[in-house]
mmCIF file of C-alpha atoms in Angstrom:
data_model
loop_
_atom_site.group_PDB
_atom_site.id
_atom_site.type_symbol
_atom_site.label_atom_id
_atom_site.label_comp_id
_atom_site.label_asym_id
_atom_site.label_seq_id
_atom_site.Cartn_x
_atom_site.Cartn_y
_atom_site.Cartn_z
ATOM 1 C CA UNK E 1256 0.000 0.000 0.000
ATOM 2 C CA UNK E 1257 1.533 3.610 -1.148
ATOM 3 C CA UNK E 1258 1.476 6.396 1.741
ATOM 4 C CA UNK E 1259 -0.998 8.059 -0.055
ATOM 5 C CA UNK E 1260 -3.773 5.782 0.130
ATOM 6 C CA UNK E 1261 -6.036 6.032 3.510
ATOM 7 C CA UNK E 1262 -8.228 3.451 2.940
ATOM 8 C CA UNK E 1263 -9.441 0.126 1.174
ATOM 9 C CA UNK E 1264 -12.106 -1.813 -0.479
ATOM 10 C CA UNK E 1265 -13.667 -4.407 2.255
ATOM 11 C CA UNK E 1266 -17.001 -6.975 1.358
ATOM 12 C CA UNK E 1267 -19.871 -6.551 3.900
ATOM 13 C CA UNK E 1268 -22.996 -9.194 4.104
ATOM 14 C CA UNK E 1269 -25.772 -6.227 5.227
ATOM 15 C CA UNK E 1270 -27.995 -7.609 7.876
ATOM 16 C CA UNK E 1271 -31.427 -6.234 8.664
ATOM 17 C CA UNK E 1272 -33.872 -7.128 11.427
ATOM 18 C CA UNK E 1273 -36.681 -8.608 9.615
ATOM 19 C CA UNK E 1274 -34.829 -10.802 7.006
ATOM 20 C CA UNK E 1275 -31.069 -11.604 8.037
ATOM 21 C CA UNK E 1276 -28.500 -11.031 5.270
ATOM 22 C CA UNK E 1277 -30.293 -10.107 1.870
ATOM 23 C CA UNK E 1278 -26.831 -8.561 0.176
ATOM 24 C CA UNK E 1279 -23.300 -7.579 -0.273
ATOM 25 C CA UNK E 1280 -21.777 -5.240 -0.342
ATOM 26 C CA UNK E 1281 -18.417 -3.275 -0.581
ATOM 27 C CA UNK E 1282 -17.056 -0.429 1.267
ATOM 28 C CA UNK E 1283 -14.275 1.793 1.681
ATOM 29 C CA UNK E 1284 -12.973 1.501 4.819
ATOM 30 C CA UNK E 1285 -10.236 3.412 6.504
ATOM 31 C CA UNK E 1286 -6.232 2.105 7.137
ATOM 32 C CA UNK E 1287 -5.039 1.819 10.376
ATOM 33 C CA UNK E 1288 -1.585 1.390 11.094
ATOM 34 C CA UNK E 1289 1.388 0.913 13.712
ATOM 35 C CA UNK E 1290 3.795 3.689 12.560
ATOM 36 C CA UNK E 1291 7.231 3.556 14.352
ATOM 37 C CA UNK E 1292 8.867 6.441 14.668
ATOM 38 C CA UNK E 1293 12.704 6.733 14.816
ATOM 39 C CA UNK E 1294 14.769 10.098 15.254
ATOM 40 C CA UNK E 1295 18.314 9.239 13.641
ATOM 41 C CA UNK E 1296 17.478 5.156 14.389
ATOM 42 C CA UNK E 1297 16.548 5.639 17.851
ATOM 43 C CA UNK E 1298 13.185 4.439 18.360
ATOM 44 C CA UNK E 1299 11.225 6.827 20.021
ATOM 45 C CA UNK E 1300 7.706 6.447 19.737
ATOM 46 C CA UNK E 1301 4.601 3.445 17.690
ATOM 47 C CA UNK E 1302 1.236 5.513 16.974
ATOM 48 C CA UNK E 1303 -1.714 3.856 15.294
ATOM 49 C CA UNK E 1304 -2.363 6.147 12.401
ATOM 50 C CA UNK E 1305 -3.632 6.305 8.615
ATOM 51 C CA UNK E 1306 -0.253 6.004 6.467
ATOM 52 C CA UNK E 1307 -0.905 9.485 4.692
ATOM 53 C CA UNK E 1308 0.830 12.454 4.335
ATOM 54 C CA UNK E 1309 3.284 11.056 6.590
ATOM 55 C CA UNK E 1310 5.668 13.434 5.936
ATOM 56 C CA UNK E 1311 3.868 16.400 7.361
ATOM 57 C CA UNK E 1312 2.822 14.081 10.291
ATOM 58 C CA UNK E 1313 6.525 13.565 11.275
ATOM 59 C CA UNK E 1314 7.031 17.444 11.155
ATOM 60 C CA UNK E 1315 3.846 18.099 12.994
ATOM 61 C CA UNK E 1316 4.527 15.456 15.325
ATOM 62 C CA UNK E 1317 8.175 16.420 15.787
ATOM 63 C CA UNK E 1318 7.177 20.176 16.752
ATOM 64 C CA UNK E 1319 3.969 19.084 18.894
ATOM 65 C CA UNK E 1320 7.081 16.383 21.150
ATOM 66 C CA UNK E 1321 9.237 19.929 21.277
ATOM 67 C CA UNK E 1322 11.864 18.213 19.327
ATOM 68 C CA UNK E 1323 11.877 20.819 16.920
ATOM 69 C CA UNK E 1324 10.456 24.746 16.408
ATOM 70 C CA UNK E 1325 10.617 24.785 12.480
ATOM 71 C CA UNK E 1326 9.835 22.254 10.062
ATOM 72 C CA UNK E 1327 13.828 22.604 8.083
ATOM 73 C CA UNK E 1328 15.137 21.520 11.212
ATOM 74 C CA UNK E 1329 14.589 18.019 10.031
ATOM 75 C CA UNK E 1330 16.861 17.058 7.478
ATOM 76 C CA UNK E 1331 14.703 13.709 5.665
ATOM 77 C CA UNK E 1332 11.820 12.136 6.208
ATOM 78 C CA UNK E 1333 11.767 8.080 5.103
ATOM 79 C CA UNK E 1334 8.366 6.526 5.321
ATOM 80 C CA UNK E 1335 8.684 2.746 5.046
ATOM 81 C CA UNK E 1336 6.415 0.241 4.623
ATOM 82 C CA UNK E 1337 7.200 -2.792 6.861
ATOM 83 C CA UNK E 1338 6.017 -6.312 7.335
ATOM 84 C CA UNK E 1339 3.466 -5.225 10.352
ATOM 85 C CA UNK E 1340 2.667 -1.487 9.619
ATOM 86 C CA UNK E 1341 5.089 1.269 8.976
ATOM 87 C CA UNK E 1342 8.450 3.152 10.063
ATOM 88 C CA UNK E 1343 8.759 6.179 9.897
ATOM 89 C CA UNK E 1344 12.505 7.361 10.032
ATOM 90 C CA UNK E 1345 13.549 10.464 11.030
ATOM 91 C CA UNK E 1346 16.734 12.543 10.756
ATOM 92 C CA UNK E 1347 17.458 15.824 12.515
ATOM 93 C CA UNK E 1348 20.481 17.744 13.615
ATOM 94 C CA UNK E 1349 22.600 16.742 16.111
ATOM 95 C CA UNK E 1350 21.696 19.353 18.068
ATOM 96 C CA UNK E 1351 18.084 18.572 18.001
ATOM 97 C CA UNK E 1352 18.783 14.813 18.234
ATOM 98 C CA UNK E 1353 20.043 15.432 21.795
ATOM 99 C CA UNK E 1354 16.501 16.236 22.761
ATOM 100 C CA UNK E 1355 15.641 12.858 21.372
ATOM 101 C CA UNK E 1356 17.976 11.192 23.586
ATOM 102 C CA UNK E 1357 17.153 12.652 26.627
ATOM 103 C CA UNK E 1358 13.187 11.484 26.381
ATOM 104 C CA UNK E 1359 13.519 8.599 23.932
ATOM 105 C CA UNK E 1360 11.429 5.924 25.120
ATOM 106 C CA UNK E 1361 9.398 2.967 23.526
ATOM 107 C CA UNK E 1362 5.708 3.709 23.934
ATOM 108 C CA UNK E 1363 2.608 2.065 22.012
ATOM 109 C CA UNK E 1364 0.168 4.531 21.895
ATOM 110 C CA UNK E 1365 -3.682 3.896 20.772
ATOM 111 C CA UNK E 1366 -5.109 6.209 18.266
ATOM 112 C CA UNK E 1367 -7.765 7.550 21.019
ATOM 113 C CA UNK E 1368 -4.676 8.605 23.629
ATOM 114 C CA UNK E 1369 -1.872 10.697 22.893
ATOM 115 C CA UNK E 1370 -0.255 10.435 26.439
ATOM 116 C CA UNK E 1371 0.145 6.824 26.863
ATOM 117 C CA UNK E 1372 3.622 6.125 27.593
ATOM 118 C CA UNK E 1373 4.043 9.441 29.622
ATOM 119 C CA UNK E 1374 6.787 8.860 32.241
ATOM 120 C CA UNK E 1375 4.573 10.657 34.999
ATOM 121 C CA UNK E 1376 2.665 13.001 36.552
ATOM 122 C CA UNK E 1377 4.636 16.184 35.589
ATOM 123 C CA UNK E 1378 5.106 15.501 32.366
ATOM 124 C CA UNK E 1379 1.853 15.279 31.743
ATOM 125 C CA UNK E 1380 0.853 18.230 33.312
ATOM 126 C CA UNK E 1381 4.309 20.056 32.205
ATOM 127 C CA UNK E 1382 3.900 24.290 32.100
ATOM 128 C CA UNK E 1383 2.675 25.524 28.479
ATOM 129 C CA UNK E 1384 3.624 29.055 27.127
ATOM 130 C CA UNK E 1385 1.589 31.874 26.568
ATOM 131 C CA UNK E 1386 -0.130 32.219 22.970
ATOM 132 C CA UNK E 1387 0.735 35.468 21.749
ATOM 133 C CA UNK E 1388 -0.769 34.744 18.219
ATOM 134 C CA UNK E 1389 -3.947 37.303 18.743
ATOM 135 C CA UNK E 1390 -7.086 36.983 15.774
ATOM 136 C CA UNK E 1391 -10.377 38.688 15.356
ATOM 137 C CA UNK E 1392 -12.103 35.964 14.364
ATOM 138 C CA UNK E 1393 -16.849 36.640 13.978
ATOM 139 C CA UNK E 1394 -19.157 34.311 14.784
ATOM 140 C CA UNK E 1395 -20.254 33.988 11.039
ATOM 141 C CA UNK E 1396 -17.145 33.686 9.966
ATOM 142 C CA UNK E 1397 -16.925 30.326 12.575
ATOM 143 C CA UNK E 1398 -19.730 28.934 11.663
ATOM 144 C CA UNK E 1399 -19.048 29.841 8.017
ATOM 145 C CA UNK E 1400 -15.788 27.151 8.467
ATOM 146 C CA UNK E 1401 -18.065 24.740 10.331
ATOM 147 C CA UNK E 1402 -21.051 24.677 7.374
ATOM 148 C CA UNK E 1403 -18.374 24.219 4.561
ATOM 149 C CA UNK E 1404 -15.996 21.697 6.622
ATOM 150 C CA UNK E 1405 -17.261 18.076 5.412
ATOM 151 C CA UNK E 1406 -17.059 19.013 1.703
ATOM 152 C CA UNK E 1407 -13.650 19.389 2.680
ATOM 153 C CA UNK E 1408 -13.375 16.317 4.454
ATOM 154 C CA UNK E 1409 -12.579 13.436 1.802
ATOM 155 C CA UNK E 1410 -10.886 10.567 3.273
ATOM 156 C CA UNK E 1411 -13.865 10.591 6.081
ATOM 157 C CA UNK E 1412 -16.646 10.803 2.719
ATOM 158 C CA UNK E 1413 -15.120 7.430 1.598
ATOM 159 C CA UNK E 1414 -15.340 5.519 4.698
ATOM 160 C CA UNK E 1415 -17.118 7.605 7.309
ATOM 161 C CA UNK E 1416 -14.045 7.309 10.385
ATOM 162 C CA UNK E 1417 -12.283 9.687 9.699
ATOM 163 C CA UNK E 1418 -11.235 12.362 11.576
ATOM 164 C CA UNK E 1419 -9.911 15.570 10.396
ATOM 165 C CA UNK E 1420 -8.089 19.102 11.434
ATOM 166 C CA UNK E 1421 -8.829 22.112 9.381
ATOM 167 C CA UNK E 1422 -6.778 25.551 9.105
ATOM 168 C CA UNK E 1423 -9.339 28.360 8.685
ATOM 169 C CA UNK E 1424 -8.622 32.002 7.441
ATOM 170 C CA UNK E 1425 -10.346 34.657 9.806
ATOM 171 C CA UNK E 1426 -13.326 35.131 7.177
ATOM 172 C CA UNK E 1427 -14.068 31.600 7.744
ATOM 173 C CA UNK E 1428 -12.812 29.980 4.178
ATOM 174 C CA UNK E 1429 -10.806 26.676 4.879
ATOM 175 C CA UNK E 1430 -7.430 26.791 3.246
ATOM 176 C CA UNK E 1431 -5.934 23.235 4.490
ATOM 177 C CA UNK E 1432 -7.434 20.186 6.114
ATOM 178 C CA UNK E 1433 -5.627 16.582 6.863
ATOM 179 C CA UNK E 1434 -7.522 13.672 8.200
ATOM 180 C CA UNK E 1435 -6.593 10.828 10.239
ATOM 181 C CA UNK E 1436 -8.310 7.432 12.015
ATOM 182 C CA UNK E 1437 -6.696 9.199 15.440
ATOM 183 C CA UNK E 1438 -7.518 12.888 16.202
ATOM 184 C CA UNK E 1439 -4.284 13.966 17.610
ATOM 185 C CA UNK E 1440 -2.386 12.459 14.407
ATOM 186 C CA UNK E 1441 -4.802 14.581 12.158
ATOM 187 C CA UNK E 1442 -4.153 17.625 14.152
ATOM 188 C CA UNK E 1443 -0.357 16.803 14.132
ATOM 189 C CA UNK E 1444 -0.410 16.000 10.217
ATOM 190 C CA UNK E 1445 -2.298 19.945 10.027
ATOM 191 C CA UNK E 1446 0.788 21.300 12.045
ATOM 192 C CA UNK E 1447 3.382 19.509 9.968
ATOM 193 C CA UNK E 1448 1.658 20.774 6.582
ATOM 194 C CA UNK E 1449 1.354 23.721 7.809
ATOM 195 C CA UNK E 1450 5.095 24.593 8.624
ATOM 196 C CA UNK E 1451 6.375 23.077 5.771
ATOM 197 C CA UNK E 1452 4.280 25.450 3.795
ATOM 198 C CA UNK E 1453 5.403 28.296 5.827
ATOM 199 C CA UNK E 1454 2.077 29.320 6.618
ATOM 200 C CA UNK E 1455 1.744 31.007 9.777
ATOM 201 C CA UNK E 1456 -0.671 29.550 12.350
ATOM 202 C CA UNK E 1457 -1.173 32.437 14.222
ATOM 203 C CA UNK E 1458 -2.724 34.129 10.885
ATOM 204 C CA UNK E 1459 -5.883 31.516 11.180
ATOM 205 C CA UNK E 1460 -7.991 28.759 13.510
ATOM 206 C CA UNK E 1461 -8.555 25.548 13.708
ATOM 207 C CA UNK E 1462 -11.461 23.390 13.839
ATOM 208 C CA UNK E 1463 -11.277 19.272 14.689
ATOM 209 C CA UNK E 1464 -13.700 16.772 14.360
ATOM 210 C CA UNK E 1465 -12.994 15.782 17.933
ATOM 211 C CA UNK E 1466 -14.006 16.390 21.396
ATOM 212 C CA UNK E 1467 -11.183 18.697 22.939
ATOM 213 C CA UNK E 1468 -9.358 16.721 25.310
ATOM 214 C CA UNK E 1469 -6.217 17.943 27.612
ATOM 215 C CA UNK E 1470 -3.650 16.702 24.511
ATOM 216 C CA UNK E 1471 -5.420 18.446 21.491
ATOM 217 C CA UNK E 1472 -5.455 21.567 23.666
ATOM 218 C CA UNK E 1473 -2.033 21.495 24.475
ATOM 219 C CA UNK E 1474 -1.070 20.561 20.737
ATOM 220 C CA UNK E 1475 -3.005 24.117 19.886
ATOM 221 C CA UNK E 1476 -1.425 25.728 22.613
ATOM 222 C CA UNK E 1477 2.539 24.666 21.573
ATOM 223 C CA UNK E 1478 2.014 25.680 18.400
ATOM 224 C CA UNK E 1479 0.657 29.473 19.496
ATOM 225 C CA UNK E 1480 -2.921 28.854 17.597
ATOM 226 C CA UNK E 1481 -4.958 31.626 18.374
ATOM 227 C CA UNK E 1482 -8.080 29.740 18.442
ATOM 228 C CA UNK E 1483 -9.241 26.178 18.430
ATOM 229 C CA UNK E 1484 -13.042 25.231 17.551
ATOM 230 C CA UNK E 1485 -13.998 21.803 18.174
ATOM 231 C CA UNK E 1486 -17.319 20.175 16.793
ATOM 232 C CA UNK E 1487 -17.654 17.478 20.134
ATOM 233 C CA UNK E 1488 -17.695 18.980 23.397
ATOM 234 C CA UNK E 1489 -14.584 19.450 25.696
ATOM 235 C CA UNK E 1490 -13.119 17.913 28.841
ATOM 236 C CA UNK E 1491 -12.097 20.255 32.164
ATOM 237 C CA UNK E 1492 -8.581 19.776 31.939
ATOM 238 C CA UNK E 1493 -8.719 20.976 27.936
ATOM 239 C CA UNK E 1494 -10.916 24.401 29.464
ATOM 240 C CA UNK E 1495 -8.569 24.828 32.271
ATOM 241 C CA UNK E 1496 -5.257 24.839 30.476
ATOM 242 C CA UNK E 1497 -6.802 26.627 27.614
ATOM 243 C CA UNK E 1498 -7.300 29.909 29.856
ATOM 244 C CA UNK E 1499 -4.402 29.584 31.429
ATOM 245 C CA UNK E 1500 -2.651 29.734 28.317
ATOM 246 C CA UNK E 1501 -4.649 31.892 26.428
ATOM 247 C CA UNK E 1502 -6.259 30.112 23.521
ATOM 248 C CA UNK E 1503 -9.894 30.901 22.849
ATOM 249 C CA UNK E 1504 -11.514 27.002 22.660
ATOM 250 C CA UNK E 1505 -14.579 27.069 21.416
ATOM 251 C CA UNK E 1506 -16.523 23.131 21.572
ATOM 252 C CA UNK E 1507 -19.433 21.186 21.035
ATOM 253 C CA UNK E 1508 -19.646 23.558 17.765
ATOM 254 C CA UNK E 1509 -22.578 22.689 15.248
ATOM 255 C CA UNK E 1510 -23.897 24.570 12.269
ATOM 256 C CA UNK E 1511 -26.224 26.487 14.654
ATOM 257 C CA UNK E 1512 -24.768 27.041 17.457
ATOM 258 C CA UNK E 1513 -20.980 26.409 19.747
ATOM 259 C CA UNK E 1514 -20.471 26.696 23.644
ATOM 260 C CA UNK E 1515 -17.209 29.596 24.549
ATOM 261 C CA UNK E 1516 -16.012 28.814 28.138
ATOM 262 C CA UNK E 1517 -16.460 31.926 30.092
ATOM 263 C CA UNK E 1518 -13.583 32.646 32.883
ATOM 264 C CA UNK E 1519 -13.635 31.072 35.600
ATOM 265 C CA UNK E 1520 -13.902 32.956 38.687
ATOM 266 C CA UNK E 1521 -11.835 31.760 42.631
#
């Protein structure tokens, strides 16, 4: 299978409750996939992802880690297709590869966590920076982004599992989307793609097809997004950190209407 194809053709007997199995059929359904990742061969992490635009995903996932700030600090970008899934190999400067040292570490990480194989408390919890990035971003112009977001949304059309991360201009028009079967990979492949256009996050907003959990929050957060719109709702921790550091969240966002956490007061 080539890294840009998402999904595949599977058979399907369709049952229904009065009469069993009355046909088959075929669907597209989407690929998921261990993907190793290795920083000059040292293993660091295994994430179950789509094999797509896995060369954005390493950048994106490289900045969201802290193991780099800019997407030309990573000199080449192998994606490999292996007996069991994929590795993805990595080279940076030496320089940078010292940061991959000090926290390399084999984790396995399911596509519904992206902070299994933290080594504790802390680190979970580490400090995040202030976002600086400041947007005037309407209402309209939100829900403009949230109307037009599925035609935009084509891996998830052919096999409905899909999630994806979208970059929105402040009028609301969508300029770059990546999906993935995991949130935090799509989000991470939108970062990636994102850099290595030189396209400036802090010029736009984001809106995922997720609920906002604490790891999507501090993904926006690291890499100074003004404001991050998600369509499920989102978790306490996400809220809390989110006003501490300054991103406007914005969650359980339909077509009609989205819930803005107001302060919190004591």
């Amino acid at each position: 299978m080539a890294p840009d194809q998402g999904s595949k053709p599977i058979h399907f007997s369709v049952l229904k409750p009065d009469r069993g199995a009355t046909e088959t059929i075929e669907r597209s359904i989407i690929v998921e996939a261990p993907v190793a990742i290795e920083y000059n061969a040292i293993g660091y992490a295994v994430m179950m992802a789509t094999p797509v635009d896995l060369e954005d995903y390493a950048i994106g996932f490289s900045m969201s880690e802290g193991l780099i700030s800019r997407a030309d600090q990573i000199l080449a970008v192998d994606a490999h297709k292996a007996d069991l899934g994929w590795i993805l190999r990595i080279q940076v400067p030496a320089e940078n590869a010292e940061k991959v040292f000090a926290r390399a570490r084999q984790r396995v990480s399911e596509s519904s966590c992206g902070l299994c194989g933290m080594d504790n408390l802390e680190e979970v919890m580490r400090p995040l920076p202030r976002v600086t990035a400041q947007i005037d971003v309407s209402d309209a112009a939100m829900f403009t982004a949230l109307s037009a977001l599925r035609a935009h949304q084509t891996l998830n059309a052919q096999t409905g599992s899909a999630h994806a991360a979208a970059f929105c201009a402040p009028d609301g028009s969508i300029l770059m989307t990546r999906e993935d079967v995991g949130r935090h990979n799509a989000l991470d492949k939108l970062i990636g793609a994102l850099a290595r256009a030189h396209i400036d996050i802090a010029a736009g907003f984001i809106i995922l097809t997720a609920r906002c959990s604490l790891e999507l929050a501090q993904k926006a957060i690291l890499a100074n997004c003004p404001m991050l719109v998600t369509i499920s709702a989102a978790t306490d921790l996400a809220i809390d950190v989110a006003e501490k550091s300054g991103l406007r969240l914005i969650s359980l966002a339909r077509a009609d209407s989205a819930l803005a956490a107001m302060p919190q007061i004591g």
